[in-house]
Tab-separated table of C-alpha atoms in Angstrom:
chain	number	residue	atom	x	y	z
A	7	MET	CA	8.914	-24.314	9.638
A	8	ILE	CA	10.270	-21.242	7.858
A	9	GLY	CA	8.616	-22.268	4.601
A	10	THR	CA	5.237	-22.591	6.316
A	11	ILE	CA	5.659	-19.209	8.027
A	12	ALA	CA	6.594	-17.602	4.730
A	13	LEU	CA	3.513	-19.166	3.049
A	14	LEU	CA	1.193	-17.965	5.853
A	15	ASN	CA	2.661	-14.478	5.765
A	16	GLY	CA	2.428	-14.419	1.978
A	17	ALA	CA	-1.215	-15.397	2.179
A	18	GLY	CA	-1.805	-12.562	4.654
A	19	PHE	CA	-0.113	-10.050	2.388
A	20	LEU	CA	-2.152	-11.392	-0.538
A	21	LEU	CA	-5.327	-10.837	1.449
A	22	CYS	CA	-4.206	-7.271	2.219
A	23	ALA	CA	-3.520	-6.677	-1.492
A	24	ALA	CA	-6.973	-7.971	-2.392
A	25	VAL	CA	-8.672	-5.779	0.242
A	26	THR	CA	-6.766	-2.601	-0.796
A	27	CYS	CA	-7.384	-3.346	-4.505
A	28	THR	CA	-11.082	-3.760	-3.883
A	29	HIS	CA	-11.234	-0.576	-1.795
A	30	GLU	CA	-9.450	1.388	-4.561
A	31	PHE	CA	-11.588	-0.148	-7.305
A	32	LEU	CA	-14.770	0.816	-5.497
A	33	PHE	CA	-13.359	4.336	-4.877
A	34	LEU	CA	-12.659	4.757	-8.588
A	35	ARG	CA	-16.168	3.562	-9.546
A	36	ARG	CA	-17.891	5.959	-7.134
A	37	SER	CA	-15.579	8.981	-7.339
A	38	ASP	CA	-15.756	12.096	-9.484
A	39	ALA	CA	-12.806	13.563	-11.288
A	40	THR	CA	-11.775	17.165	-11.460
A	41	TYR	CA	-8.611	19.212	-11.696
A	42	GLY	CA	-6.786	20.841	-8.839
A	43	ILE	CA	-3.724	23.048	-8.269
A	44	VAL	CA	-0.754	22.101	-6.122
A	45	GLN	CA	-0.564	24.808	-3.412
A	46	ALA	CA	2.436	23.542	-1.518
A	47	ASN	CA	4.705	20.610	-0.825
A	48	VAL	CA	4.279	20.126	2.905
A	49	LEU	CA	7.522	18.984	4.608
A	50	ARG	CA	7.091	15.960	6.863
A	51	HIS	CA	9.974	14.745	9.096
A	52	THR	CA	9.834	10.958	9.332
A	53	GLU	CA	12.005	9.111	11.831
A	54	ILE	CA	13.307	5.709	10.788
A	55	ASP	CA	14.162	3.358	13.676
A	56	ALA	CA	13.665	6.108	16.228
A	57	GLU	CA	13.850	3.626	19.138
A	58	VAL	CA	17.441	2.740	18.290
A	59	GLY	CA	18.695	6.211	17.421
A	60	GLY	CA	17.779	6.050	13.726
A	61	THR	CA	17.759	8.912	11.261
A	62	THR	CA	15.251	11.471	10.182
A	63	VAL	CA	14.078	11.562	6.533
A	64	ASP	CA	12.453	14.623	5.012
A	65	LEU	CA	9.460	13.810	2.820
A	66	TYR	CA	7.214	16.138	0.858
A	67	CYS	CA	3.446	15.675	0.795
A	68	PRO	CA	1.697	17.590	-1.967
A	69	GLN	CA	-1.146	19.892	-0.847
A	70	PHE	CA	-3.903	20.394	-3.450
A	71	PHE	CA	-6.712	22.902	-3.889
A	72	PHE	CA	-9.790	22.019	-5.961
A	73	THR	CA	-13.427	23.020	-6.369
A	74	ASP	CA	-15.965	20.229	-6.022
A	75	ASP	CA	-19.083	19.806	-8.160
A	76	ASP	CA	-21.148	21.726	-5.595
A	77	GLY	CA	-18.837	24.765	-5.919
A	78	GLY	CA	-17.129	24.208	-2.538
A	79	SER	CA	-13.451	25.033	-2.228
A	80	ARG	CA	-11.448	22.104	-0.902
A	81	THR	CA	-7.855	21.746	0.197
A	82	PHE	CA	-6.205	18.428	1.121
A	83	THR	CA	-2.723	17.137	1.751
A	84	SER	CA	-1.890	13.820	0.159
A	85	SER	CA	-0.689	10.913	2.320
A	86	THR	CA	1.616	9.884	-0.537
A	87	CYS	CA	4.860	11.622	0.498
A	88	VAL	CA	8.187	11.397	-1.341
A	89	ASN	CA	11.568	13.075	-1.735
A	90	PRO	CA	12.062	14.824	-4.068
A	91	PRO	CA	8.533	16.273	-4.457
A	92	THR	CA	6.445	14.743	-7.225
A	93	TYR	CA	4.548	17.886	-8.127
A	94	ALA	CA	5.605	21.505	-8.597
A	95	VAL	CA	3.759	24.279	-6.766
A	96	GLY	CA	1.200	25.739	-9.191
A	97	GLN	CA	0.999	22.498	-11.246
A	98	ARG	CA	-2.473	21.499	-12.439
A	99	ILE	CA	-3.302	17.874	-11.773
A	100	ARG	CA	-6.264	15.515	-11.985
A	101	ILE	CA	-7.989	14.707	-8.631
A	102	ARG	CA	-10.561	12.079	-7.670
A	103	TYR	CA	-12.979	12.436	-4.724
A	104	LEU	CA	-16.261	11.095	-3.415
A	105	ARG	CA	-19.005	13.673	-3.767
A	106	SER	CA	-20.441	12.684	-0.364
A	107	HIS	CA	-16.983	12.899	1.225
A	108	PRO	CA	-14.851	15.475	-0.626
A	109	GLU	CA	-12.178	15.125	2.075
A	110	SER	CA	-11.434	11.662	0.596
A	111	ALA	CA	-9.737	13.287	-2.392
A	112	GLN	CA	-6.562	11.871	-3.799
A	113	ALA	CA	-4.348	12.596	-6.744
A	114	ASP	CA	-5.340	10.611	-9.877
A	115	SER	CA	-1.921	8.971	-10.278
A	116	PHE	CA	-0.824	5.380	-10.324
A	117	GLY	CA	1.279	5.652	-7.200
A	118	ALA	CA	-1.370	7.400	-5.163
A	119	MET	CA	-4.077	4.968	-6.173
A	120	TRP	CA	-2.320	1.621	-6.457
A	121	GLY	CA	0.958	1.969	-4.572
A	122	ILE	CA	-0.157	0.220	-1.364
A	123	SER	CA	-1.875	-2.562	-3.221
A	124	LEU	CA	1.174	-3.090	-5.402
A	125	GLY	CA	3.443	-3.176	-2.356
A	126	PHE	CA	1.286	-5.766	-0.658
A	127	GLY	CA	1.111	-7.795	-3.891
A	128	ILE	CA	4.894	-7.812	-4.396
A	129	ALA	CA	5.464	-8.816	-0.766
A	130	ALA	CA	2.879	-11.626	-1.205
A	131	LEU	CA	4.522	-12.854	-4.357
A	132	LEU	CA	7.977	-12.915	-2.755
A	133	LEU	CA	6.835	-14.640	0.429
A	134	LEU	CA	4.662	-17.218	-1.347
A	135	SER	CA	7.522	-18.027	-3.735
A	136	VAL	CA	10.104	-18.411	-0.968
A	137	GLY	CA	7.742	-20.524	1.089
A	138	ALA	CA	6.839	-22.767	-1.820
A	139	VAL	CA	10.455	-23.212	-2.795
A	140	LEU	CA	11.547	-24.078	0.753
A	141	LEU	CA	8.717	-26.524	1.234
A	142	LEU	CA	9.224	-28.216	-2.134
A	143	ARG	CA	12.922	-28.488	-1.425
A	144	LEU	CA	12.255	-30.121	1.954
A	145	ARG	CA	9.821	-32.494	0.394
A	146	SER	CA	12.249	-33.463	-2.331
A	147	GLN	CA	14.809	-34.288	0.348
A	148	GLY	CA	12.365	-36.705	1.991
A	149	HIS	CA	11.291	-34.532	4.959
A	150	PRO	CA	7.648	-34.895	6.055
A	151	LEU	CA	5.543	-31.835	5.516
A	152	ASP	CA	2.584	-32.972	7.601
A	153	PRO	CA	2.366	-30.522	10.542
A	154	ARG	CA	1.085	-33.272	12.851
A	155	ILE	CA	4.306	-35.237	12.385
A	156	LEU	CA	6.393	-32.116	13.020
A	157	LEU	CA	4.560	-31.375	16.282
A	158	GLU	CA	5.040	-34.868	17.760
A	159	PRO	CA	7.094	-34.897	20.991
A	160	GLY	CA	10.739	-35.905	20.366
A	161	ASN	CA	10.675	-35.072	16.644
A	162	ASP	CA	13.741	-33.029	15.793
A	163	SER	CA	12.766	-32.484	12.096
A	164	ARG	CA	12.976	-28.818	11.182
A	165	ALA	CA	10.777	-27.727	8.269
């Protein structure tokens, strides 16, 4: 049963990785690139396990200023927050944005663009591997893997 659950969750994470990769790929194809200046590293207090009295972690979200192709001044705060800060105030960095939606801007860095997709992909790989190993091990030990057999009343087999 655990192997099947791991495979199903792995497939779900793989789907999420595919969707986020496609979204990012389309963003890169449609976006314009420019340079911006880091104005600040905005402090964000993030609570971990708040419901059970967890701790607070301080993360820094870079805030950028750039001028779009139409001459408009734009400021945005990245959703990619880390500790310690990735960028120094005053640092010049490359930015990508959609001309029709300049508020969609993001730093042109690997982590900002591909971090979520990579995280989903790694989780998918781990879950699919664990699920496959568990199911293959059960099969090699002679356990039935047919879900109809496992769901029969009175069957105590645990897959």
